[in-house]
PDB file of C-alpha atoms in Angstrom:
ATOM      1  CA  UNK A 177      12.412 109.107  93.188  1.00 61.00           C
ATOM      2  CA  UNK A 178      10.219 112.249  92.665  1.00 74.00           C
ATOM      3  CA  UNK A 179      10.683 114.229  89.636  1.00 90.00           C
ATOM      4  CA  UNK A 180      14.225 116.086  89.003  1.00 96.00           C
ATOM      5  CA  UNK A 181      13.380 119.916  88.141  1.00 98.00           C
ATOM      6  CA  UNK A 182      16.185 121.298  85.473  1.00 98.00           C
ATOM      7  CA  UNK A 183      16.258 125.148  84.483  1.00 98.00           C
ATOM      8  CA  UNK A 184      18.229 126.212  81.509  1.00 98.00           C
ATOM      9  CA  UNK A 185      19.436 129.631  81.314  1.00 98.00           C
ATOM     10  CA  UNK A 186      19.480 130.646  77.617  1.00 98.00           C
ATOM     11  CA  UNK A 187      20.780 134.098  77.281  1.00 98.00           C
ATOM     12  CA  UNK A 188      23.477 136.671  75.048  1.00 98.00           C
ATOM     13  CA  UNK A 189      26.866 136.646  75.964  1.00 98.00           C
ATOM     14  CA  UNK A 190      28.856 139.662  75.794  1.00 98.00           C
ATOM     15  CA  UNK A 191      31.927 139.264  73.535  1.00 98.00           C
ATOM     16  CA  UNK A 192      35.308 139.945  75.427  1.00 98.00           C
ATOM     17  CA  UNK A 193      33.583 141.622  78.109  1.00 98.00           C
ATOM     18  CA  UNK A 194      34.081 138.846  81.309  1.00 98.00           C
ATOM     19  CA  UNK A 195      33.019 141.124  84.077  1.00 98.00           C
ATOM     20  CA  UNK A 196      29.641 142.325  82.232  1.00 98.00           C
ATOM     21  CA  UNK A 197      28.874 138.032  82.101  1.00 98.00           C
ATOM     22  CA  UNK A 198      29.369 137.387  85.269  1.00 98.00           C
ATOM     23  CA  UNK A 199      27.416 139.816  86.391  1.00 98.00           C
ATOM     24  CA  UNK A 200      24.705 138.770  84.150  1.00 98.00           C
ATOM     25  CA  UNK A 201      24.884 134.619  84.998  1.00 98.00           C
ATOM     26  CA  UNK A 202      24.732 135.573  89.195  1.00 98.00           C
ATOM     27  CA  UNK A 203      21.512 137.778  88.051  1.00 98.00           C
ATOM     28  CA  UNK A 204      20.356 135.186  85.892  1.00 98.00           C
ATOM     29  CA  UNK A 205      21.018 132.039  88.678  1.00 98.00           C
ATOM     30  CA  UNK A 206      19.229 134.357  91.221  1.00 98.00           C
ATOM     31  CA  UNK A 207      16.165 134.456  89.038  1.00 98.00           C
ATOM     32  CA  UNK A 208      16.427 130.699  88.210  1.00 98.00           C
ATOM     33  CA  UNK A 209      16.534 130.116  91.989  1.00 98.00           C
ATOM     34  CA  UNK A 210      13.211 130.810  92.522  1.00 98.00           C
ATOM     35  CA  UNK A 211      11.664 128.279  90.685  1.00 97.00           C
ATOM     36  CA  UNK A 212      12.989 125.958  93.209  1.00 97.00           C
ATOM     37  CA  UNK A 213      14.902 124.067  90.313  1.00 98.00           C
ATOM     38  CA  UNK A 214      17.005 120.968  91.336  1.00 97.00           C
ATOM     39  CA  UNK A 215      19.763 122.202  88.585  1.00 98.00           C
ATOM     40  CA  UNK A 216      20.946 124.860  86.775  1.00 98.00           C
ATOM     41  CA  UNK A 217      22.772 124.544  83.477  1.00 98.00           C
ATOM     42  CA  UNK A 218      24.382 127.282  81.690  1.00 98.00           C
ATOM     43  CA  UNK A 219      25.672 127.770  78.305  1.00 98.00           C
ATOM     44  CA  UNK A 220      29.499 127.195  76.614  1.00 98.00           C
ATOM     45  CA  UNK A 221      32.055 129.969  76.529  1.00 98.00           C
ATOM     46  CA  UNK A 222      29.770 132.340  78.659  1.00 98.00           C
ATOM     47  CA  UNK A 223      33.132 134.422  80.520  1.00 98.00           C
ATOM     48  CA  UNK A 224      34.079 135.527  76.765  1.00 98.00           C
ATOM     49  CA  UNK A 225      32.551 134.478  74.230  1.00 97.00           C
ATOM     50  CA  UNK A 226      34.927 133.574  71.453  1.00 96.00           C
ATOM     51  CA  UNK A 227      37.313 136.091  71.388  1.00 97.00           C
ATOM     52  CA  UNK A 228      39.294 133.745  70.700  1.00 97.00           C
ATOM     53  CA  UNK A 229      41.992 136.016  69.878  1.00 96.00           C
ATOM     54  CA  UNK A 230      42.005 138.152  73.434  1.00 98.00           C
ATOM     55  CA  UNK A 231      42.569 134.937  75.350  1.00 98.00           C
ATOM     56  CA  UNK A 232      45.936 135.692  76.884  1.00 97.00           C
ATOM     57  CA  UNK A 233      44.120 138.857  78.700  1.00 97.00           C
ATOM     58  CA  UNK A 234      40.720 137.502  79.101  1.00 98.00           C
ATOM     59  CA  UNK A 235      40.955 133.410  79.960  1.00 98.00           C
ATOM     60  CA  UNK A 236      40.216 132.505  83.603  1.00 98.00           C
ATOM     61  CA  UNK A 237      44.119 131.763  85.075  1.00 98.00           C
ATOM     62  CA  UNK A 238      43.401 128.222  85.931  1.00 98.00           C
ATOM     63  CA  UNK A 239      39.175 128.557  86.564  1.00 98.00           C
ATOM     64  CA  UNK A 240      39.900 130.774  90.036  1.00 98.00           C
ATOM     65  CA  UNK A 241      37.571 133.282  89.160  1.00 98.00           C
ATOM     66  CA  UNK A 242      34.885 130.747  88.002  1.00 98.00           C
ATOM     67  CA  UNK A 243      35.236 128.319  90.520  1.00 98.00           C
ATOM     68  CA  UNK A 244      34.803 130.580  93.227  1.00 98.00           C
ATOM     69  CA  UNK A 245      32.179 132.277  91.297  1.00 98.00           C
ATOM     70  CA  UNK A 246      29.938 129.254  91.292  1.00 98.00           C
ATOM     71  CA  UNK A 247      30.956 127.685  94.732  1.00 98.00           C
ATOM     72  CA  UNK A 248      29.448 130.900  95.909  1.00 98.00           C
ATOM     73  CA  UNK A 249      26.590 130.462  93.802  1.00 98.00           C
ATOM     74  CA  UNK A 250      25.965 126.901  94.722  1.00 98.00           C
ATOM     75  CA  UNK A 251      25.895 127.244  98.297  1.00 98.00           C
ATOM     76  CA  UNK A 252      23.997 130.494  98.568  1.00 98.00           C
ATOM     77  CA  UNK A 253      20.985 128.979  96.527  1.00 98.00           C
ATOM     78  CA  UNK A 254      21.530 125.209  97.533  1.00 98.00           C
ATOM     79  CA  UNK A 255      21.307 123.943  94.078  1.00 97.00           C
ATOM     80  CA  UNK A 256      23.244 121.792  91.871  1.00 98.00           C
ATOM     81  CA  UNK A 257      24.858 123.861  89.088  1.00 98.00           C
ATOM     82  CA  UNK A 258      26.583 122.705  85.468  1.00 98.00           C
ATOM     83  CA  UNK A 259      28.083 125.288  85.045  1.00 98.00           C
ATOM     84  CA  UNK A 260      28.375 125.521  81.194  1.00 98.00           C
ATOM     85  CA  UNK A 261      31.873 126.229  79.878  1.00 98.00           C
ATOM     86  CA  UNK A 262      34.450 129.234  80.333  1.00 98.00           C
ATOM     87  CA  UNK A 263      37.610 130.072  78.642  1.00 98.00           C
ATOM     88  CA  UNK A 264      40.432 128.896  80.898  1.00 98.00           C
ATOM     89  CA  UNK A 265      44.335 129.357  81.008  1.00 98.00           C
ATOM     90  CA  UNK A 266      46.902 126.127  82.713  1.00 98.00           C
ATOM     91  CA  UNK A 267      49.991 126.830  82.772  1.00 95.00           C
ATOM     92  CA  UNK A 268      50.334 128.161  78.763  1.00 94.00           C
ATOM     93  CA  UNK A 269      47.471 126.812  77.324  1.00 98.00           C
ATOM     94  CA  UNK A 270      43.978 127.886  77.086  1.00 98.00           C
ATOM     95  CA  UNK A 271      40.835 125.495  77.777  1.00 98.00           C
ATOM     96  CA  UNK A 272      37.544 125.456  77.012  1.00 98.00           C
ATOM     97  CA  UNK A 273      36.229 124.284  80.548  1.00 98.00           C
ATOM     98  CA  UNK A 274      33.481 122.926  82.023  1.00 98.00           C
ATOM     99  CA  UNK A 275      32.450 122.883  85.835  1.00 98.00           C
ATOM    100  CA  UNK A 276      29.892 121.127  88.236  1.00 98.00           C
ATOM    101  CA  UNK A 277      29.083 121.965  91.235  1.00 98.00           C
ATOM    102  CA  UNK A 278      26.753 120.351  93.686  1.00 98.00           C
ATOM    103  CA  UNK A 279      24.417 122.132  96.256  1.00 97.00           C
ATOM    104  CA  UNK A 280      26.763 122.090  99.241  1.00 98.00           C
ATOM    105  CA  UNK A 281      29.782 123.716  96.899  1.00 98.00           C
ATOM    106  CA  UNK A 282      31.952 120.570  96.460  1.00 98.00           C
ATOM    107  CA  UNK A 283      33.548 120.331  92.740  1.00 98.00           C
ATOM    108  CA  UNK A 284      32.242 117.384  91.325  1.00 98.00           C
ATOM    109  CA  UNK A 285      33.674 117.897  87.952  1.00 98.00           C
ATOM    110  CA  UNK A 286      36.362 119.666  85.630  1.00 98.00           C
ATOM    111  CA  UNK A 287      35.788 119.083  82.098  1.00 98.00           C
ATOM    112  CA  UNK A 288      38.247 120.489  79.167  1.00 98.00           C
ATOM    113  CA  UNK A 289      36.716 120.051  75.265  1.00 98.00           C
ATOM    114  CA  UNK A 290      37.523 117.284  74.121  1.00 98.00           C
ATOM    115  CA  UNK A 291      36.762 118.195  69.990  1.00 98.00           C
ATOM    116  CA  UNK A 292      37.816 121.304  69.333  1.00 98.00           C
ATOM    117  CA  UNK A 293      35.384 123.403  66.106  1.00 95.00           C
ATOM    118  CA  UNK A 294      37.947 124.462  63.330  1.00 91.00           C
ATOM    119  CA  UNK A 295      34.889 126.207  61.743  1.00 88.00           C
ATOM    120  CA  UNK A 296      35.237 129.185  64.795  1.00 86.00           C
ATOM    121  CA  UNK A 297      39.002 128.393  64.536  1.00 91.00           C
ATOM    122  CA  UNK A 298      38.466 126.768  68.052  1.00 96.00           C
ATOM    123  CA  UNK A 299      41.840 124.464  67.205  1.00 96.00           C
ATOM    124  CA  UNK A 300      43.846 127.552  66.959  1.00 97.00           C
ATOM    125  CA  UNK A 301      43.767 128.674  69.844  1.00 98.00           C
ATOM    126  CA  UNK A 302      42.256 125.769  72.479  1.00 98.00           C
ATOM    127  CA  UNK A 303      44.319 122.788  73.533  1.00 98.00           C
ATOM    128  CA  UNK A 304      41.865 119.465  73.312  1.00 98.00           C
ATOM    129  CA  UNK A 305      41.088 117.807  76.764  1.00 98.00           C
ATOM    130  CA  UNK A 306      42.180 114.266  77.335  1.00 98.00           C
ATOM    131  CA  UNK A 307      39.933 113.153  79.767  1.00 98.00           C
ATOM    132  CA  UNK A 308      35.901 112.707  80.197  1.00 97.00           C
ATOM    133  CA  UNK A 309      33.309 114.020  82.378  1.00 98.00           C
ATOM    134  CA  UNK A 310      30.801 112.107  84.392  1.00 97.00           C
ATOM    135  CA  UNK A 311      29.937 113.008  87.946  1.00 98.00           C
ATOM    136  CA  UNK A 312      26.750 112.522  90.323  1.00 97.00           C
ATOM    137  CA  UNK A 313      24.595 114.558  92.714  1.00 93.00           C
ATOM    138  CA  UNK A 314      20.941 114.666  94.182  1.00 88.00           C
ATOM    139  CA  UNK A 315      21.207 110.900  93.528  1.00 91.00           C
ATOM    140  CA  UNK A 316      21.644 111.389  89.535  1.00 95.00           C
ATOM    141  CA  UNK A 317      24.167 109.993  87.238  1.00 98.00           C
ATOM    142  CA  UNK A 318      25.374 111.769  84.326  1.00 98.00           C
ATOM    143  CA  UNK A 319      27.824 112.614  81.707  1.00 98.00           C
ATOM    144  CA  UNK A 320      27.948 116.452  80.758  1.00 98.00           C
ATOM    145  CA  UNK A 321      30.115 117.743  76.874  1.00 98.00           C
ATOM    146  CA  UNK A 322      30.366 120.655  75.019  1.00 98.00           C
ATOM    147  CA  UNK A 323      28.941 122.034  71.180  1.00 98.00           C
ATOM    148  CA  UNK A 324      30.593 120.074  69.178  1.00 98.00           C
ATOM    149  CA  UNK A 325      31.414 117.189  71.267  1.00 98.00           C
ATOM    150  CA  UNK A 326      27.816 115.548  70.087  1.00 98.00           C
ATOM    151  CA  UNK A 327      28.876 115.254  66.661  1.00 98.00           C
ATOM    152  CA  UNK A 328      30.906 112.429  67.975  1.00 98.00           C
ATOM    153  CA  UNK A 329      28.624 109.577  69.196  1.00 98.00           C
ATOM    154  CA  UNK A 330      30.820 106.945  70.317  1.00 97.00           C
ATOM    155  CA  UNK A 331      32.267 109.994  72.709  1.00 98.00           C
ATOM    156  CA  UNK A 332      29.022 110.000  74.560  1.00 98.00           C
ATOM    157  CA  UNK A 333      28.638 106.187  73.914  1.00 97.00           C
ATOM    158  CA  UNK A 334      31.341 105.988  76.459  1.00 96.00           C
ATOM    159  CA  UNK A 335      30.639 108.448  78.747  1.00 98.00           C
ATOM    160  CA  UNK A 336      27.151 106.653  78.995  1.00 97.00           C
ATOM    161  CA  UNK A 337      28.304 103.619  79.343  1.00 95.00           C
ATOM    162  CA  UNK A 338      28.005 103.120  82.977  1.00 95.00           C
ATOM    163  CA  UNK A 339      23.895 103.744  83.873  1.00 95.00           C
ATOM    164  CA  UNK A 340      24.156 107.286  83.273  1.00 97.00           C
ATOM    165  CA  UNK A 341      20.732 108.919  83.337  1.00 98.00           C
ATOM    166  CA  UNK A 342      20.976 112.217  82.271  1.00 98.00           C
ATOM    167  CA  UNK A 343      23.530 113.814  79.310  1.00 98.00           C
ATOM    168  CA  UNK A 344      24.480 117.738  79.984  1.00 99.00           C
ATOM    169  CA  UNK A 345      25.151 119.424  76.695  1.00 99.00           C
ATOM    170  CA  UNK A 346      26.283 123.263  77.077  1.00 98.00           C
ATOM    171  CA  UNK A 347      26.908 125.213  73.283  1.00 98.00           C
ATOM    172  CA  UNK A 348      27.286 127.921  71.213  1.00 97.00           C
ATOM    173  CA  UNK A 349      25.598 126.057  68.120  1.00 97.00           C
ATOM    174  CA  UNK A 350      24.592 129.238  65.436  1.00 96.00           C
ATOM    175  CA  UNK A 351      21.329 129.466  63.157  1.00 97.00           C
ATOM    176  CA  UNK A 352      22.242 127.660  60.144  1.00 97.00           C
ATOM    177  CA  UNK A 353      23.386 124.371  61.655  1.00 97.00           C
ATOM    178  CA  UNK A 354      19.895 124.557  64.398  1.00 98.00           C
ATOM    179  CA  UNK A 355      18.574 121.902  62.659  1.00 98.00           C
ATOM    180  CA  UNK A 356      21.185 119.362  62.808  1.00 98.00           C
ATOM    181  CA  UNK A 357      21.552 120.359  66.603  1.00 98.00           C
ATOM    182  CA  UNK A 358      18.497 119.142  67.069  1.00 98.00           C
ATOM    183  CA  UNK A 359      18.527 116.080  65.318  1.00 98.00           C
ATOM    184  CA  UNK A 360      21.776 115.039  66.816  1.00 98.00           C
ATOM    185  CA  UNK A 361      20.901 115.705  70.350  1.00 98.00           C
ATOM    186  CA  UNK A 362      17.465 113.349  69.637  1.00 98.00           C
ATOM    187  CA  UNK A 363      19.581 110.300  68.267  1.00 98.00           C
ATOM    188  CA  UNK A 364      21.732 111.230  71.183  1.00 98.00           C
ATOM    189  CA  UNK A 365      19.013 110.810  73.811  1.00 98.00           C
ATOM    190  CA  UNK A 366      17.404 107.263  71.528  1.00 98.00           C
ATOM    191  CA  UNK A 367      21.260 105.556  71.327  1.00 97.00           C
ATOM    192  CA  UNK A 368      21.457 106.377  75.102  1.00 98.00           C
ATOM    193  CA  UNK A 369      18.208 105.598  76.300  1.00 97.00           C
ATOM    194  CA  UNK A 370      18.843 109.041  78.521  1.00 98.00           C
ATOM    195  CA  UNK A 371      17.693 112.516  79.290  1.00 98.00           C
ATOM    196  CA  UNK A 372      18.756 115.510  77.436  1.00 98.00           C
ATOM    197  CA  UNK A 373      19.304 118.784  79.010  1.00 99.00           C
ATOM    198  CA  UNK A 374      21.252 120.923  75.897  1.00 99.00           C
ATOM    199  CA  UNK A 375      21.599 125.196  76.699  1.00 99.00           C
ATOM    200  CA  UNK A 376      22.902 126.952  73.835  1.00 98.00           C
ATOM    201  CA  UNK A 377      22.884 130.986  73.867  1.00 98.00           C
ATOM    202  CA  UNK A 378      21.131 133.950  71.951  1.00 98.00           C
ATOM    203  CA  UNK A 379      22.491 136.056  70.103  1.00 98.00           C
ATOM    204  CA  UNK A 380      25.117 137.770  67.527  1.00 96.00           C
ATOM    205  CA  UNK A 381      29.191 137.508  67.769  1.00 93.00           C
ATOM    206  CA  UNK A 382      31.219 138.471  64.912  1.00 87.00           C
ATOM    207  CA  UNK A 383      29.934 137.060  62.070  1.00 89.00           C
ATOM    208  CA  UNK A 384      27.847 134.704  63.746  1.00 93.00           C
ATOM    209  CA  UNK A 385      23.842 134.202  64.953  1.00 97.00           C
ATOM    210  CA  UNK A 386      22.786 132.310  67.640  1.00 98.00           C
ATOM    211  CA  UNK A 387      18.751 131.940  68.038  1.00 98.00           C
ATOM    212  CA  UNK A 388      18.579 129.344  70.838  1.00 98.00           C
ATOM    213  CA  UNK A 389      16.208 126.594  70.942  1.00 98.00           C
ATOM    214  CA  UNK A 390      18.025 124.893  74.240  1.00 98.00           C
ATOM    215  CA  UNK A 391      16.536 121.390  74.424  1.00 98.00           C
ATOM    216  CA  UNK A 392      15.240 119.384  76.745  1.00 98.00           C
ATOM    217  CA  UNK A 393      14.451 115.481  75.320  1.00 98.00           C
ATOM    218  CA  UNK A 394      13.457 112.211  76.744  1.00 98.00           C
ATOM    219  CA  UNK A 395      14.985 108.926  75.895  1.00 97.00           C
ATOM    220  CA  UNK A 396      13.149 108.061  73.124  1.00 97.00           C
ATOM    221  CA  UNK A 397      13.913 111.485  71.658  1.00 98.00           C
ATOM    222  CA  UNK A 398      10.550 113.108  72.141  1.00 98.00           C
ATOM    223  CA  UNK A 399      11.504 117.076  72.490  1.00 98.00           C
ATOM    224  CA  UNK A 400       9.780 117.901  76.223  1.00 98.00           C
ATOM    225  CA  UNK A 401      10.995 121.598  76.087  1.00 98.00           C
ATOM    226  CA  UNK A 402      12.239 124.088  73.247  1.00 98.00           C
ATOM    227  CA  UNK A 403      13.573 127.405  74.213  1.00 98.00           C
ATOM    228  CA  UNK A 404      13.223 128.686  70.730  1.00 91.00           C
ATOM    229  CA  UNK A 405      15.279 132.369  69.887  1.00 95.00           C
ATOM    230  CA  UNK A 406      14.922 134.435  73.311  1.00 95.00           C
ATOM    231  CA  UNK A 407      16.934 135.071  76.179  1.00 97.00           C
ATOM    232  CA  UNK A 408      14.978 133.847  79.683  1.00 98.00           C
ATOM    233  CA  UNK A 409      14.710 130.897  82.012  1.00 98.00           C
ATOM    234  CA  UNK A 410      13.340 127.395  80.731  1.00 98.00           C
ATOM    235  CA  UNK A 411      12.824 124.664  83.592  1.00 98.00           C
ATOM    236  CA  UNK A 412      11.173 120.953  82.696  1.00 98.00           C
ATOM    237  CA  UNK A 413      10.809 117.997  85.127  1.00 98.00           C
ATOM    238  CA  UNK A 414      12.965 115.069  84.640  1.00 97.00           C
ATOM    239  CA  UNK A 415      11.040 111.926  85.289  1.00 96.00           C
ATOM    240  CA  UNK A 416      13.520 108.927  85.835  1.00 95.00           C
ATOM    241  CA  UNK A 417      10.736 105.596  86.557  1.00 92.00           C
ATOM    242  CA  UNK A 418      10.381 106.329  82.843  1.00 90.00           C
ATOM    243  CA  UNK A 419      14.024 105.362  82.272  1.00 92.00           C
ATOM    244  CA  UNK A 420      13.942 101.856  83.892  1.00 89.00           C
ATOM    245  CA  UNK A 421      10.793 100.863  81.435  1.00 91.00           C
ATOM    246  CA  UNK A 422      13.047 102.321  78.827  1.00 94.00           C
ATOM    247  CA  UNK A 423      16.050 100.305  78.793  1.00 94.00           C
ATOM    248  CA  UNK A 424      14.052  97.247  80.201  1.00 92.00           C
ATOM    249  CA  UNK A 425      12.298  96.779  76.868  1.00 93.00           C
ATOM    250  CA  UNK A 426      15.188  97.580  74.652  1.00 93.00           C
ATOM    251  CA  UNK A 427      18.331  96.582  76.464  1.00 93.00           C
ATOM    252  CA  UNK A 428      20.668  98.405  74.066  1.00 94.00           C
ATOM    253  CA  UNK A 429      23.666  98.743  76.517  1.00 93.00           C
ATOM    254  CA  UNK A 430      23.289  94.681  77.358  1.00 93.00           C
ATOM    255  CA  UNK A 431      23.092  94.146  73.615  1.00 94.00           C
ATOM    256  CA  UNK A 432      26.365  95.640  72.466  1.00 93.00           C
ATOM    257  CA  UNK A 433      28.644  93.702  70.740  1.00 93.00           C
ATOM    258  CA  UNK A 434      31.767  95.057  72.756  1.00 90.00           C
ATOM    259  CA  UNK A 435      34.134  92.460  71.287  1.00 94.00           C
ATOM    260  CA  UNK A 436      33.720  93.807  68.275  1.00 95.00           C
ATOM    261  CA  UNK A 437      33.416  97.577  68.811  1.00 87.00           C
TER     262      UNK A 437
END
């Protein structure tokens, strides 16, 4: 299989401003499209940033808006798009959701939070999701969370389970904590034997700093692509025949002791 091209859009979002963002992402995916990328992944919470507070007048009523927004997206450029995370309202309950999209503008995915950050008061206001994400396109398998989901690794453990080659992580992850991002999303990628592809956003919203430094890391954790603290366009080539030599020599899923864990 040739190389898989990946282009992360790392960029500010505009706090409780929804019409100003999407603007901004169908700017930013029409710059992204020209370097022929075979995805695009965008960052969490990008309709509203956490206003967590303005949901009732903000939140997508049941993803219309966003769905459309990147069906439209999908099929104009022909690409494959993870579409990050927006803030979502079902019936009387807001979401933190996740879509995917594949090149011809089918919905491969719909993805709610599963762990919910009580640091940004996320619980407050966000019901949980129940359910897990994995999906396929372009002849890929993968498994795509959000933030804080990769604190939890038996989470992605079993979203992974099943061959999947590539792990989508879209996030609002601030300064301080950078480090640990990082480091988690490495053991991530080593446990897994998988790909990497991590956006988080640039930036400042209300007390808090965002500087970046969307990942892209190989399965034995080797960082292939930092973003570091500016807004723009970051694109690295996925190269799967490395998988398969991988997981032959350390067969970590075979190994598993699953009658005891």
């Amino acid at each position: 299989m040739k190389n898989f091209k990946v282009a992360l859009l790392q960029f500010d979002i505009a706090l409780a401003e929804p019409d100003k963002n999407y603007q901004k992402v169908e700017q930013q995916i029409a710059l992204a499209a020209r370097t022929h990328p075979d995805v695009i992944v965008l960052p969490e919470m990008w309709n509203t940033g956490y206003a967590l507070d303005q949901l009732k007048r903000l939140a997508d009523q049941n993803g219309v808006r966003t769905k459309a927004f990147l069906q439209q997206m999908a099929q104009q450029y022909q690409l494959n798009i993870v579409g990050g995370s927006v803030a979502t309202q079902k019936n009387e309950h807001f979401f933190n959701t996740s879509y995917v999209f594949d090149k011809s503008g089918e919905l491969l995915s719909e993805y709610d939070k599963v762990h919910l950050f009580g640091l940004m008061e996320e619980d407050q206001w966000i019901t949980a999701g129940q359910m897990g994400n994995s999906f396929q396109f372009a002849g890929i398998s993968a498994a795509g969370v959000i933030c804080y989901d990769i604190r939890f690794p038996e989470w992605e453990r079993k979203l992974m389970a099943n061959g999947q080659q590539v792990l989508f992580v879209s996030a609002q992850w601030p300064q301080p904590r950078i480090a640990q991002w990082k480091i988690l999303l490495q053991a991530r990628a080593i446990e897994n034997q998988a790909f990497v592809v991590a956006v988080n956003r640039v930036g400042t919203a209300n007390a808090d700093y965002f500087n970046g430094h969307s990942l892209v890391i190989d399965p034995l954790g080797k960082i292939m692509l930092d973003a570091q603290n500016e807004e723009g366009i970051f694109t690295a080539e996925l190269d799967f025949s490395r998988l398969k030599k991988v997981r032959g020599e350390i067969p970590v899923f075979k190994d598993r002791r699953v009658d005891l864990y």
